[in-house]
mmCIF file of C-alpha atoms in Angstrom:
data_model
loop_
_atom_site.group_PDB
_atom_site.id
_atom_site.type_symbol
_atom_site.label_atom_id
_atom_site.label_comp_id
_atom_site.label_asym_id
_atom_site.label_seq_id
_atom_site.Cartn_x
_atom_site.Cartn_y
_atom_site.Cartn_z
ATOM 1 C CA MET H 1 -50.769 248.877 4.620
ATOM 2 C CA VAL H 2 -47.693 250.167 2.810
ATOM 3 C CA ARG H 3 -49.604 250.047 -0.489
ATOM 4 C CA GLY H 4 -52.369 252.220 0.932
ATOM 5 C CA ILE H 5 -49.928 254.785 2.275
ATOM 6 C CA THR H 6 -48.082 254.765 -1.068
ATOM 7 C CA GLN H 7 -51.316 255.554 -2.906
ATOM 8 C CA VAL H 8 -51.992 258.501 -0.614
ATOM 9 C CA VAL H 9 -48.447 259.776 -1.077
ATOM 10 C CA GLY H 10 -48.855 259.394 -4.869
ATOM 11 C CA LYS H 11 -51.999 261.531 -4.839
ATOM 12 C CA ILE H 12 -50.197 264.227 -2.851
ATOM 13 C CA TYR H 13 -47.318 264.073 -5.337
ATOM 14 C CA ASN H 14 -49.707 264.578 -8.295
ATOM 15 C CA LYS H 15 -51.161 267.683 -6.650
ATOM 16 C CA ILE H 16 -47.745 269.368 -6.555
ATOM 17 C CA PRO H 17 -46.941 271.655 -9.528
ATOM 18 C CA LEU H 18 -45.001 269.905 -12.314
ATOM 19 C CA GLN H 19 -41.950 272.168 -12.093
ATOM 20 C CA TYR H 20 -41.154 270.721 -8.634
ATOM 21 C CA HIS H 21 -41.573 267.043 -9.548
ATOM 22 C CA GLU H 22 -37.958 266.386 -10.516
ATOM 23 C CA SER H 23 -36.522 267.811 -7.308
ATOM 24 C CA ILE H 24 -38.920 266.050 -4.904
ATOM 25 C CA ARG H 25 -39.399 262.717 -6.734
ATOM 26 C CA PRO H 26 -36.707 260.880 -4.640
ATOM 27 C CA TYR H 27 -38.704 261.641 -1.482
ATOM 28 C CA PHE H 28 -41.988 260.220 -2.825
ATOM 29 C CA SER H 29 -40.795 256.827 -4.071
ATOM 30 C CA GLU H 30 -42.300 253.586 -2.787
ATOM 31 C CA ASP H 31 -38.924 252.607 -1.370
ATOM 32 C CA VAL H 32 -38.826 255.770 0.761
ATOM 33 C CA VAL H 33 -42.391 255.175 1.980
ATOM 34 C CA TYR H 34 -41.494 251.617 2.996
ATOM 35 C CA LYS H 35 -38.390 252.724 4.907
ATOM 36 C CA VAL H 36 -40.282 255.451 6.738
ATOM 37 C CA THR H 37 -43.199 253.201 7.706
ATOM 38 C CA LYS H 38 -40.803 250.507 8.842
ATOM 39 C CA LYS H 39 -38.890 253.043 10.928
ATOM 40 C CA LEU H 40 -42.150 254.118 12.567
ATOM 41 C CA SER H 41 -43.251 250.478 13.009
ATOM 42 C CA ILE H 42 -46.470 251.034 11.050
ATOM 43 C CA ASN H 43 -45.689 248.760 8.098
ATOM 44 C CA SER H 44 -48.237 246.254 9.447
ATOM 45 C CA ASP H 45 -51.791 246.405 10.735
ATOM 46 C CA ILE H 46 -50.698 245.577 14.275
ATOM 47 C CA GLY H 47 -47.906 248.138 14.142
ATOM 48 C CA LEU H 48 -50.311 250.789 12.879
ATOM 49 C CA ALA H 49 -52.833 250.038 15.622
ATOM 50 C CA THR H 50 -50.127 250.149 18.300
ATOM 51 C CA SER H 51 -48.670 253.408 16.965
ATOM 52 C CA LEU H 52 -52.103 255.056 16.851
ATOM 53 C CA ILE H 53 -52.862 253.938 20.400
ATOM 54 C CA PHE H 54 -49.682 255.439 21.818
ATOM 55 C CA LEU H 55 -50.113 258.580 19.724
ATOM 56 C CA CYS H 56 -53.611 259.042 21.152
ATOM 57 C CA ILE H 57 -52.340 258.325 24.670
ATOM 58 C CA GLY H 58 -49.687 261.003 24.406
ATOM 59 C CA MET H 59 -52.104 263.555 22.922
ATOM 60 C CA ILE H 60 -54.898 262.902 25.426
ATOM 61 C CA TYR H 61 -52.661 262.962 28.470
ATOM 62 C CA GLY H 62 -50.771 265.975 27.155
ATOM 63 C CA TRP H 63 -54.055 267.821 26.681
ATOM 64 C CA PHE H 64 -55.766 266.930 29.945
ATOM 65 C CA GLY H 65 -52.630 266.871 32.119
ATOM 66 C CA GLY H 66 -53.340 265.907 35.690
ATOM 67 C CA HIS H 67 -56.895 264.573 35.256
ATOM 68 C CA LEU H 68 -55.620 261.061 35.874
ATOM 69 C CA ARG H 69 -58.893 259.152 36.109
ATOM 70 C CA PHE H 70 -60.195 260.713 32.922
ATOM 71 C CA CYS H 71 -56.985 259.785 31.103
ATOM 72 C CA ALA H 72 -56.951 256.263 32.562
ATOM 73 C CA PHE H 73 -60.490 255.697 31.288
ATOM 74 C CA PHE H 74 -59.468 256.684 27.759
ATOM 75 C CA PHE H 75 -56.232 254.704 27.923
ATOM 76 C CA GLY H 76 -58.101 251.638 29.096
ATOM 77 C CA ALA H 77 -60.550 251.913 26.203
ATOM 78 C CA LEU H 78 -57.762 252.426 23.661
ATOM 79 C CA THR H 79 -55.692 249.575 25.096
ATOM 80 C CA LEU H 80 -58.700 247.265 24.965
ATOM 81 C CA LEU H 81 -59.252 248.184 21.320
ATOM 82 C CA GLY H 82 -55.590 247.495 20.615
ATOM 83 C CA LEU H 83 -55.840 244.114 22.345
ATOM 84 C CA ILE H 84 -58.869 243.168 20.278
ATOM 85 C CA ASN H 85 -57.077 244.330 17.115
ATOM 86 C CA ILE H 86 -54.001 242.214 17.875
ATOM 87 C CA ILE H 87 -55.991 239.076 18.700
ATOM 88 C CA VAL H 88 -58.258 239.444 15.666
ATOM 89 C CA MET H 89 -55.378 240.115 13.272
ATOM 90 C CA ILE H 90 -53.325 237.170 14.559
ATOM 91 C CA GLY H 91 -56.306 234.833 14.361
ATOM 92 C CA TYR H 92 -57.502 236.173 10.998
ATOM 93 C CA LYS H 93 -54.095 235.947 9.344
ATOM 94 C CA ALA H 94 -53.447 232.511 10.823
ATOM 95 C CA TRP H 95 -56.765 231.221 9.460
ATOM 96 C CA ILE H 96 -56.597 232.846 6.031
ATOM 97 C CA GLY H 97 -52.897 232.087 5.588
ATOM 98 C CA HIS H 98 -53.388 228.470 6.690
ATOM 99 C CA TYR H 99 -50.757 228.995 9.376
ATOM 100 C CA LEU H 100 -52.727 226.771 11.738
ATOM 101 C CA TYR H 101 -51.306 223.736 9.983
ATOM 102 C CA LEU H 102 -47.692 224.847 10.402
ATOM 103 C CA PRO H 103 -45.806 223.667 13.488
ATOM 104 C CA GLN H 104 -43.799 226.908 13.438
ATOM 105 C CA PHE H 105 -47.005 228.846 14.162
ATOM 106 C CA TRP H 106 -47.720 226.932 17.358
ATOM 107 C CA VAL H 107 -44.106 227.270 18.499
ATOM 108 C CA ASN H 108 -44.486 231.055 18.209
ATOM 109 C CA VAL H 109 -47.886 231.219 19.945
ATOM 110 C CA PRO H 110 -46.341 231.743 23.442
ATOM 111 C CA LEU H 111 -44.255 234.639 22.087
ATOM 112 C CA MET H 112 -47.360 236.205 20.545
ATOM 113 C CA LEU H 113 -49.239 235.871 23.830
ATOM 114 C CA LEU H 114 -46.560 237.731 25.832
ATOM 115 C CA PRO H 115 -47.661 241.206 24.635
ATOM 116 C CA VAL H 116 -51.269 240.159 25.225
ATOM 117 C CA ALA H 117 -50.412 239.342 28.868
ATOM 118 C CA GLY H 118 -48.681 242.703 29.185
ATOM 119 C CA ILE H 119 -51.711 244.511 27.792
ATOM 120 C CA LEU H 120 -54.028 242.690 30.193
ATOM 121 C CA TYR H 121 -51.814 243.755 33.098
ATOM 122 C CA GLN H 122 -51.924 247.331 31.798
ATOM 123 C CA LEU H 123 -55.729 247.189 31.656
ATOM 124 C CA ARG H 124 -55.733 246.092 35.293
ATOM 125 C CA ASP H 125 -53.695 249.187 36.152
ATOM 126 C CA TYR H 126 -56.109 251.494 34.331
ATOM 127 C CA LEU H 127 -59.093 249.976 36.109
ATOM 128 C CA LYS H 128 -57.321 250.440 39.446
ATOM 129 C CA ILE H 129 -56.714 254.107 38.682
ATOM 130 C CA VAL H 130 -60.331 254.684 37.625
ATOM 131 C CA GLY H 131 -61.398 253.144 40.952
ATOM 132 C CA ARG H 132 -58.673 254.938 42.906
ATOM 133 C CA GLY H 133 -60.081 254.217 46.334
ATOM 134 C CA LYS H 134 -59.437 250.473 45.988
ATOM 135 C CA ILE H 135 -55.629 250.801 45.894
ATOM 136 C CA ARG H 136 -53.936 249.423 49.004
ATOM 137 C CA HIS H 137 -50.666 250.753 50.473
ATOM 138 C CA HIS H 138 -51.030 254.046 48.611
ATOM 139 C CA LEU H 139 -48.468 256.162 50.469
ATOM 140 C CA THR H 140 -48.963 259.893 49.881
ATOM 141 C CA TYR H 141 -47.584 262.990 51.591
ATOM 142 C CA HIS H 142 -50.488 263.020 54.072
ATOM 143 C CA GLU H 143 -49.502 259.544 55.329
ATOM 144 C CA LEU H 144 -45.936 260.680 56.084
ATOM 145 C CA PHE H 145 -44.773 262.071 59.413
ATOM 146 C CA PRO H 146 -41.809 264.410 59.992
ATOM 147 C CA LEU H 147 -38.858 262.737 61.657
ATOM 148 C CA ASN H 148 -39.226 263.007 65.426
ATOM 149 C CA GLY H 149 -36.007 262.180 67.216
ATOM 150 C CA PRO H 150 -32.316 261.780 66.335
ATOM 151 C CA GLU H 151 -31.487 262.254 62.658
ATOM 152 C CA PRO H 152 -29.805 259.259 60.970
ATOM 153 C CA PHE H 153 -26.688 260.319 59.061
ATOM 154 C CA VAL H 154 -27.480 260.490 55.340
ATOM 155 C CA SER H 155 -24.864 260.574 52.580
ATOM 156 C CA LEU H 156 -26.148 262.100 49.323
ATOM 157 C CA HIS H 157 -24.354 261.190 46.089
ATOM 158 C CA ILE H 158 -24.446 263.094 42.787
ATOM 159 C CA PRO H 159 -22.592 261.428 39.892
ATOM 160 C CA SER H 160 -21.842 263.847 37.060
ATOM 161 C CA TYR H 161 -20.410 263.417 33.591
ATOM 162 C CA ASN H 162 -19.916 266.480 31.384
ATOM 163 C CA GLU H 163 -22.926 268.247 32.891
ATOM 164 C CA GLU H 164 -23.563 271.978 32.523
ATOM 165 C CA PRO H 165 -21.915 273.694 35.521
ATOM 166 C CA ASP H 166 -24.754 276.148 36.174
ATOM 167 C CA MET H 167 -27.255 273.292 36.325
ATOM 168 C CA LEU H 168 -25.148 271.249 38.751
ATOM 169 C CA ILE H 169 -24.478 274.308 40.934
ATOM 170 C CA ARG H 170 -28.238 274.923 41.162
ATOM 171 C CA THR H 171 -28.728 271.303 42.267
ATOM 172 C CA ILE H 172 -26.083 271.650 44.995
ATOM 173 C CA ALA H 173 -27.595 274.940 46.171
ATOM 174 C CA HIS H 174 -30.981 273.258 46.680
ATOM 175 C CA VAL H 175 -29.371 270.507 48.757
ATOM 176 C CA THR H 176 -27.887 273.123 51.097
ATOM 177 C CA LYS H 177 -31.435 274.317 51.852
ATOM 178 C CA LEU H 178 -32.596 270.961 53.224
ATOM 179 C CA HIS H 179 -34.351 271.091 56.602
ATOM 180 C CA TYR H 180 -31.974 268.400 57.799
ATOM 181 C CA THR H 181 -28.612 268.818 59.510
ATOM 182 C CA ASN H 182 -27.041 265.357 59.775
ATOM 183 C CA TYR H 183 -25.993 264.754 56.178
ATOM 184 C CA GLU H 184 -23.127 265.012 53.711
ATOM 185 C CA LEU H 185 -23.071 265.609 49.947
ATOM 186 C CA ILE H 186 -20.523 263.954 47.651
ATOM 187 C CA ILE H 187 -20.270 265.106 44.028
ATOM 188 C CA ILE H 188 -18.338 262.749 41.738
ATOM 189 C CA GLU H 189 -17.306 264.389 38.461
ATOM 190 C CA ASN H 190 -15.981 261.562 36.295
ATOM 191 C CA ASN H 191 -14.418 261.255 32.838
ATOM 192 C CA THR H 192 -14.948 264.951 32.032
ATOM 193 C CA ARG H 193 -11.798 266.252 30.373
ATOM 194 C CA ASP H 194 -12.916 269.844 29.733
ATOM 195 C CA GLU H 195 -11.879 271.848 32.809
ATOM 196 C CA THR H 196 -14.253 274.696 31.946
ATOM 197 C CA VAL H 197 -17.097 272.277 32.725
ATOM 198 C CA TRP H 198 -16.084 271.107 36.203
ATOM 199 C CA ARG H 199 -13.836 273.879 37.554
ATOM 200 C CA PRO H 200 -16.771 276.281 38.254
ATOM 201 C CA VAL H 201 -18.493 273.554 40.279
ATOM 202 C CA GLU H 202 -15.321 272.863 42.252
ATOM 203 C CA LYS H 203 -14.979 276.581 42.970
ATOM 204 C CA PHE H 204 -18.601 276.872 44.110
ATOM 205 C CA VAL H 205 -18.229 273.943 46.527
ATOM 206 C CA SER H 206 -14.981 275.331 47.969
ATOM 207 C CA GLU H 207 -16.652 278.698 48.566
ATOM 208 C CA LEU H 208 -19.382 277.020 50.614
ATOM 209 C CA ARG H 209 -16.720 276.155 53.221
ATOM 210 C CA ASN H 210 -18.755 273.184 54.393
ATOM 211 C CA PRO H 211 -16.666 270.063 55.139
ATOM 212 C CA ASN H 212 -19.736 267.876 54.626
ATOM 213 C CA ILE H 213 -20.116 269.003 51.011
ATOM 214 C CA ARG H 214 -17.258 267.598 48.965
ATOM 215 C CA PHE H 215 -16.403 267.675 45.260
ATOM 216 C CA TYR H 216 -14.186 265.089 43.558
ATOM 217 C CA HIS H 217 -12.956 265.017 39.988
ATOM 218 C CA PHE H 218 -11.596 261.826 38.395
ATOM 219 C CA ASP H 219 -10.163 261.737 34.896
ATOM 220 C CA THR H 220 -11.043 258.077 34.450
ATOM 221 C CA ILE H 221 -13.581 255.866 36.197
ATOM 222 C CA GLU H 222 -14.592 252.577 34.624
ATOM 223 C CA GLY H 223 -18.097 251.182 34.805
ATOM 224 C CA TYR H 224 -20.206 254.123 33.615
ATOM 225 C CA LYS H 225 -22.441 255.716 36.248
ATOM 226 C CA SER H 226 -22.269 252.676 38.531
ATOM 227 C CA GLY H 227 -18.478 253.029 38.673
ATOM 228 C CA ALA H 228 -18.843 256.631 39.863
ATOM 229 C CA LEU H 229 -21.415 255.587 42.481
ATOM 230 C CA ASN H 230 -19.120 252.846 43.787
ATOM 231 C CA ARG H 231 -16.336 255.412 44.085
ATOM 232 C CA ALA H 232 -18.700 257.705 46.014
ATOM 233 C CA LEU H 233 -19.540 254.779 48.302
ATOM 234 C CA GLU H 234 -15.843 254.345 49.069
ATOM 235 C CA LEU H 235 -15.617 258.027 50.037
ATOM 236 C CA THR H 236 -18.743 257.947 52.215
ATOM 237 C CA ASN H 237 -18.522 258.830 55.897
ATOM 238 C CA PRO H 238 -18.505 255.607 58.011
ATOM 239 C CA LYS H 239 -21.291 257.119 60.158
ATOM 240 C CA ALA H 240 -23.736 257.128 57.215
ATOM 241 C CA GLU H 241 -26.767 254.890 57.701
ATOM 242 C CA ILE H 242 -28.634 255.898 54.539
ATOM 243 C CA ILE H 243 -27.391 256.650 51.015
ATOM 244 C CA GLY H 244 -29.356 259.093 48.852
ATOM 245 C CA LEU H 245 -29.093 259.476 45.075
ATOM 246 C CA LEU H 246 -29.601 262.594 42.985
ATOM 247 C CA ASP H 247 -29.127 263.305 39.302
ATOM 248 C CA ALA H 248 -27.126 266.391 38.386
ATOM 249 C CA ASP H 249 -30.234 268.301 37.228
ATOM 250 C CA TYR H 250 -32.541 267.591 40.188
ATOM 251 C CA CYS H 251 -33.650 270.353 42.533
ATOM 252 C CA VAL H 252 -35.020 268.859 45.750
ATOM 253 C CA SER H 253 -37.555 270.324 48.144
ATOM 254 C CA SER H 254 -36.338 271.229 51.608
ATOM 255 C CA ASP H 255 -38.465 268.610 53.420
ATOM 256 C CA TRP H 256 -37.336 265.582 51.365
ATOM 257 C CA LEU H 257 -35.159 263.886 53.996
ATOM 258 C CA ARG H 258 -37.150 265.048 57.009
ATOM 259 C CA MET H 259 -40.318 263.410 55.666
ATOM 260 C CA THR H 260 -38.830 260.163 54.313
ATOM 261 C CA VAL H 261 -35.950 258.813 56.430
ATOM 262 C CA GLY H 262 -38.369 257.795 59.189
ATOM 263 C CA LEU H 263 -39.615 254.973 56.957
ATOM 264 C CA PHE H 264 -36.325 253.145 57.560
ATOM 265 C CA ALA H 265 -37.458 252.471 61.131
ATOM 266 C CA LYS H 266 -38.945 249.262 59.705
ATOM 267 C CA PRO H 267 -36.003 246.818 59.519
ATOM 268 C CA ASN H 268 -37.135 245.160 56.268
ATOM 269 C CA VAL H 269 -37.236 248.441 54.313
ATOM 270 C CA ALA H 270 -34.108 248.559 52.154
ATOM 271 C CA ALA H 271 -34.989 251.562 49.959
ATOM 272 C CA VAL H 272 -37.473 254.404 49.620
ATOM 273 C CA GLN H 273 -38.215 255.677 46.109
ATOM 274 C CA CYS H 274 -39.833 259.022 45.301
ATOM 275 C CA PRO H 275 -41.123 259.878 41.824
ATOM 276 C CA GLN H 276 -39.072 261.494 39.119
ATOM 277 C CA ALA H 277 -40.617 264.637 37.672
ATOM 278 C CA ASN H 278 -39.721 267.427 35.246
ATOM 279 C CA ARG H 279 -39.684 271.186 35.642
ATOM 280 C CA ILE H 280 -42.047 272.444 32.942
ATOM 281 C CA THR H 281 -42.395 276.130 33.849
ATOM 282 C CA ASP H 282 -40.585 277.247 30.694
ATOM 283 C CA ALA H 283 -40.967 273.997 28.760
ATOM 284 C CA THR H 284 -42.164 273.640 25.185
ATOM 285 C CA THR H 285 -45.454 271.893 24.379
ATOM 286 C CA PHE H 286 -43.554 268.761 23.370
ATOM 287 C CA GLN H 287 -41.606 268.758 26.640
ATOM 288 C CA LYS H 288 -44.851 269.122 28.585
ATOM 289 C CA ILE H 289 -46.350 266.112 26.801
ATOM 290 C CA MET H 290 -43.204 264.080 27.577
ATOM 291 C CA SER H 291 -43.427 265.163 31.213
ATOM 292 C CA TYR H 292 -47.097 264.230 31.498
ATOM 293 C CA GLU H 293 -46.291 260.833 30.023
ATOM 294 C CA LEU H 294 -43.589 260.370 32.682
ATOM 295 C CA ASP H 295 -46.065 261.459 35.366
ATOM 296 C CA LEU H 296 -48.483 258.799 34.157
ATOM 297 C CA PHE H 297 -45.958 256.069 34.966
ATOM 298 C CA TYR H 298 -45.248 257.407 38.457
ATOM 299 C CA LYS H 299 -48.862 258.304 39.288
ATOM 300 C CA GLN H 300 -50.226 255.043 37.906
ATOM 301 C CA GLY H 301 -47.680 252.282 37.372
ATOM 302 C CA MET H 302 -45.569 252.823 40.474
ATOM 303 C CA VAL H 303 -48.622 253.248 42.705
ATOM 304 C CA ILE H 304 -49.956 249.895 41.498
ATOM 305 C CA ARG H 305 -46.524 248.288 41.835
ATOM 306 C CA ASN H 306 -46.231 249.529 45.420
ATOM 307 C CA GLU H 307 -49.460 247.692 46.199
ATOM 308 C CA SER H 308 -47.716 244.434 45.224
ATOM 309 C CA ASN H 309 -44.314 245.364 46.710
ATOM 310 C CA ALA H 310 -42.927 245.371 43.152
ATOM 311 C CA VAL H 311 -41.540 248.915 42.935
ATOM 312 C CA ILE H 312 -38.876 249.608 40.312
ATOM 313 C CA MET H 313 -35.911 251.470 41.770
ATOM 314 C CA ASN H 314 -35.208 254.464 39.534
ATOM 315 C CA GLY H 315 -32.042 255.964 40.971
ATOM 316 C CA THR H 316 -32.562 259.655 41.502
ATOM 317 C CA MET H 317 -34.742 260.641 44.452
ATOM 318 C CA CYS H 318 -34.024 257.272 46.037
ATOM 319 C CA LEU H 319 -32.775 256.503 49.558
ATOM 320 C CA ILE H 320 -31.042 253.172 50.247
ATOM 321 C CA ARG H 321 -30.062 251.542 53.517
ATOM 322 C CA ARG H 322 -26.255 251.707 53.822
ATOM 323 C CA SER H 323 -25.830 248.141 55.084
ATOM 324 C CA THR H 324 -27.743 246.750 52.096
ATOM 325 C CA LEU H 325 -25.713 248.789 49.607
ATOM 326 C CA ASP H 326 -22.422 247.786 51.256
ATOM 327 C CA GLU H 327 -23.326 244.145 50.716
ATOM 328 C CA GLU H 328 -24.697 244.435 47.172
ATOM 329 C CA LYS H 329 -22.648 247.334 45.715
ATOM 330 C CA TRP H 330 -23.424 248.897 42.334
ATOM 331 C CA CYS H 331 -22.884 246.465 39.462
ATOM 332 C CA ASN H 332 -20.494 247.989 36.916
ATOM 333 C CA GLY H 333 -21.422 247.857 33.252
ATOM 334 C CA PHE H 334 -25.206 248.161 33.554
ATOM 335 C CA ILE H 335 -26.940 251.089 31.855
ATOM 336 C CA CYS H 336 -29.875 250.904 34.300
ATOM 337 C CA GLU H 337 -27.747 250.199 37.357
ATOM 338 C CA ASP H 338 -30.491 251.466 39.692
ATOM 339 C CA SER H 339 -33.179 249.040 38.499
ATOM 340 C CA GLU H 340 -30.639 246.207 38.498
ATOM 341 C CA LEU H 341 -29.796 246.907 42.138
ATOM 342 C CA GLY H 342 -33.509 247.098 42.960
ATOM 343 C CA LEU H 343 -34.065 243.619 41.519
ATOM 344 C CA ARG H 344 -31.235 242.205 43.634
ATOM 345 C CA ILE H 345 -32.639 243.903 46.739
ATOM 346 C CA GLN H 346 -36.111 242.441 46.169
ATOM 347 C CA SER H 347 -34.660 238.999 45.409
ATOM 348 C CA ARG H 348 -33.190 239.126 48.949
ATOM 349 C CA GLY H 349 -36.726 239.437 50.287
ATOM 350 C CA GLU H 350 -36.331 243.092 51.318
ATOM 351 C CA ASP H 351 -38.819 245.883 50.581
ATOM 352 C CA ILE H 352 -38.683 249.005 48.418
ATOM 353 C CA ILE H 353 -41.314 251.582 49.377
ATOM 354 C CA TYR H 354 -42.749 254.100 46.917
ATOM 355 C CA ILE H 355 -44.032 257.518 48.025
ATOM 356 C CA ASP H 356 -46.573 259.143 45.727
ATOM 357 C CA HIS H 357 -45.344 262.686 46.255
ATOM 358 C CA THR H 358 -42.881 264.765 44.243
ATOM 359 C CA PHE H 359 -39.924 265.941 46.340
ATOM 360 C CA GLY H 360 -37.714 266.970 43.421
ATOM 361 C CA GLU H 361 -37.785 267.935 39.761
ATOM 362 C CA GLY H 362 -35.283 267.632 36.929
ATOM 363 C CA LEU H 363 -35.031 268.804 33.334
ATOM 364 C CA PRO H 364 -36.998 267.086 30.538
ATOM 365 C CA PRO H 365 -35.286 266.003 27.286
ATOM 366 C CA ARG H 366 -34.847 269.038 25.058
ATOM 367 C CA ASN H 367 -36.188 267.445 21.877
ATOM 368 C CA PHE H 368 -37.494 264.213 20.386
ATOM 369 C CA GLU H 369 -33.999 262.945 19.598
ATOM 370 C CA GLU H 370 -32.973 263.152 23.269
ATOM 371 C CA TYR H 371 -36.293 261.607 24.293
ATOM 372 C CA LYS H 372 -35.734 258.698 21.892
ATOM 373 C CA LYS H 373 -32.188 258.104 23.184
ATOM 374 C CA GLN H 374 -33.423 258.177 26.779
ATOM 375 C CA ARG H 375 -36.144 255.589 26.145
ATOM 376 C CA PHE H 376 -33.824 253.387 24.107
ATOM 377 C CA ARG H 377 -31.350 253.452 27.001
ATOM 378 C CA TRP H 378 -34.059 252.419 29.429
ATOM 379 C CA ALA H 379 -35.312 249.616 27.177
ATOM 380 C CA TYR H 380 -31.798 248.369 26.411
ATOM 381 C CA GLY H 381 -30.876 248.517 30.083
ATOM 382 C CA ALA H 382 -33.965 246.495 31.016
ATOM 383 C CA MET H 383 -32.981 243.772 28.536
ATOM 384 C CA MET H 384 -29.458 243.693 30.002
ATOM 385 C CA ILE H 385 -31.009 243.099 33.429
ATOM 386 C CA PHE H 386 -33.309 240.384 32.071
ATOM 387 C CA LYS H 387 -30.419 238.643 30.298
ATOM 388 C CA THR H 388 -28.289 238.642 33.470
ATOM 389 C CA HIS H 389 -30.937 237.864 36.097
ATOM 390 C CA TRP H 390 -33.452 235.660 34.270
ATOM 391 C CA ARG H 391 -32.760 232.881 36.762
ATOM 392 C CA LYS H 392 -33.906 235.101 39.649
ATOM 393 C CA ILE H 393 -37.066 235.958 37.704
ATOM 394 C CA PHE H 394 -38.043 232.463 36.562
ATOM 395 C CA LEU H 395 -36.290 230.139 39.018
ATOM 396 C CA ARG H 396 -35.565 230.122 42.726
ATOM 397 C CA SER H 397 -35.399 233.451 44.576
ATOM 398 C CA HIS H 398 -37.322 235.460 47.172
ATOM 399 C CA LEU H 399 -39.245 237.315 44.456
ATOM 400 C CA THR H 400 -43.020 237.058 44.754
ATOM 401 C CA PHE H 401 -45.212 236.213 41.768
ATOM 402 C CA MET H 402 -46.156 239.869 41.175
ATOM 403 C CA GLN H 403 -42.528 240.972 41.451
ATOM 404 C CA ARG H 404 -41.565 238.406 38.827
ATOM 405 C CA PHE H 405 -44.450 239.397 36.546
#
């Protein structure tokens, strides 16, 4: 594969006028081609097939946007082609390379089959989306009912680290417009040393003159975001029955609490998760594609997971029962502290409900570099959770088979 790309690069190099050859030669060497292809994970046939599949997925979904069934049909076809490619290439190389006679090959067979199992599960999701009517427990806005009766006290928490003050002020302003009266808002500004960042937010909150909206600044809080959330939990009003989470950039709709807190009437419901979404009114084309890709997960993956009571808790736009959170707390040191808490909640045998309706929107990553860092953080955080809780996943716990899978 690298040889073929090198030949193409060589032909492009020969088409360039001779006077530029000396200056651009370092960028057209075989070593550079190898490093680039390795960085992009296309220095193998399987890597190339996988990269092309995800490239096509992003382009198709970015182009067609909300036509979810149409996109799911294409994704299913592309994923099936990728699965066939992987199986054929593994089998072909094993046969031609005489790997079948090596014990190391058979030791690695289970590891090679893991991505195949993941792809098969993904195909199941696509088929479910294409046949949308067959999804059970699909909770949309039309299945929700406004709260009728006394309002449970809700404590909303916004952890903030070095966030733009105008953005955070806009988030707070949207919270004040909620069609809900029995709540408080706690903003925890942690580890931000630059006073020009947090002083405007403090001033804005003080000018609201609302004792239920409080701003706290701490020079040092250990434990990343989970440390700030634990500090917010300590400052929470004892009357609070439900804890709500918001990121510093999220603007919520006024009916968020009124339409969702009623779901806690069921005693086994420990959390209610709403989808994350991005504001794309003034977004670039790349940001729109990233946002559509995020929508795909929440419109497809989370809907299917809710059918199996295997919802991933994603922090922002999430409501958690206070008694459950008091017992479990936020675990310091985890990058994906929300998903880690969700796993512990489900391992207790309690439920997390997903609502397929957007009640709030945040800001998308500004460029590919931020997008890459975000996804690396999510992937790294997931592996931290797996490393810590593998016993709950594989051994004895209240997790069902689909939750483990």
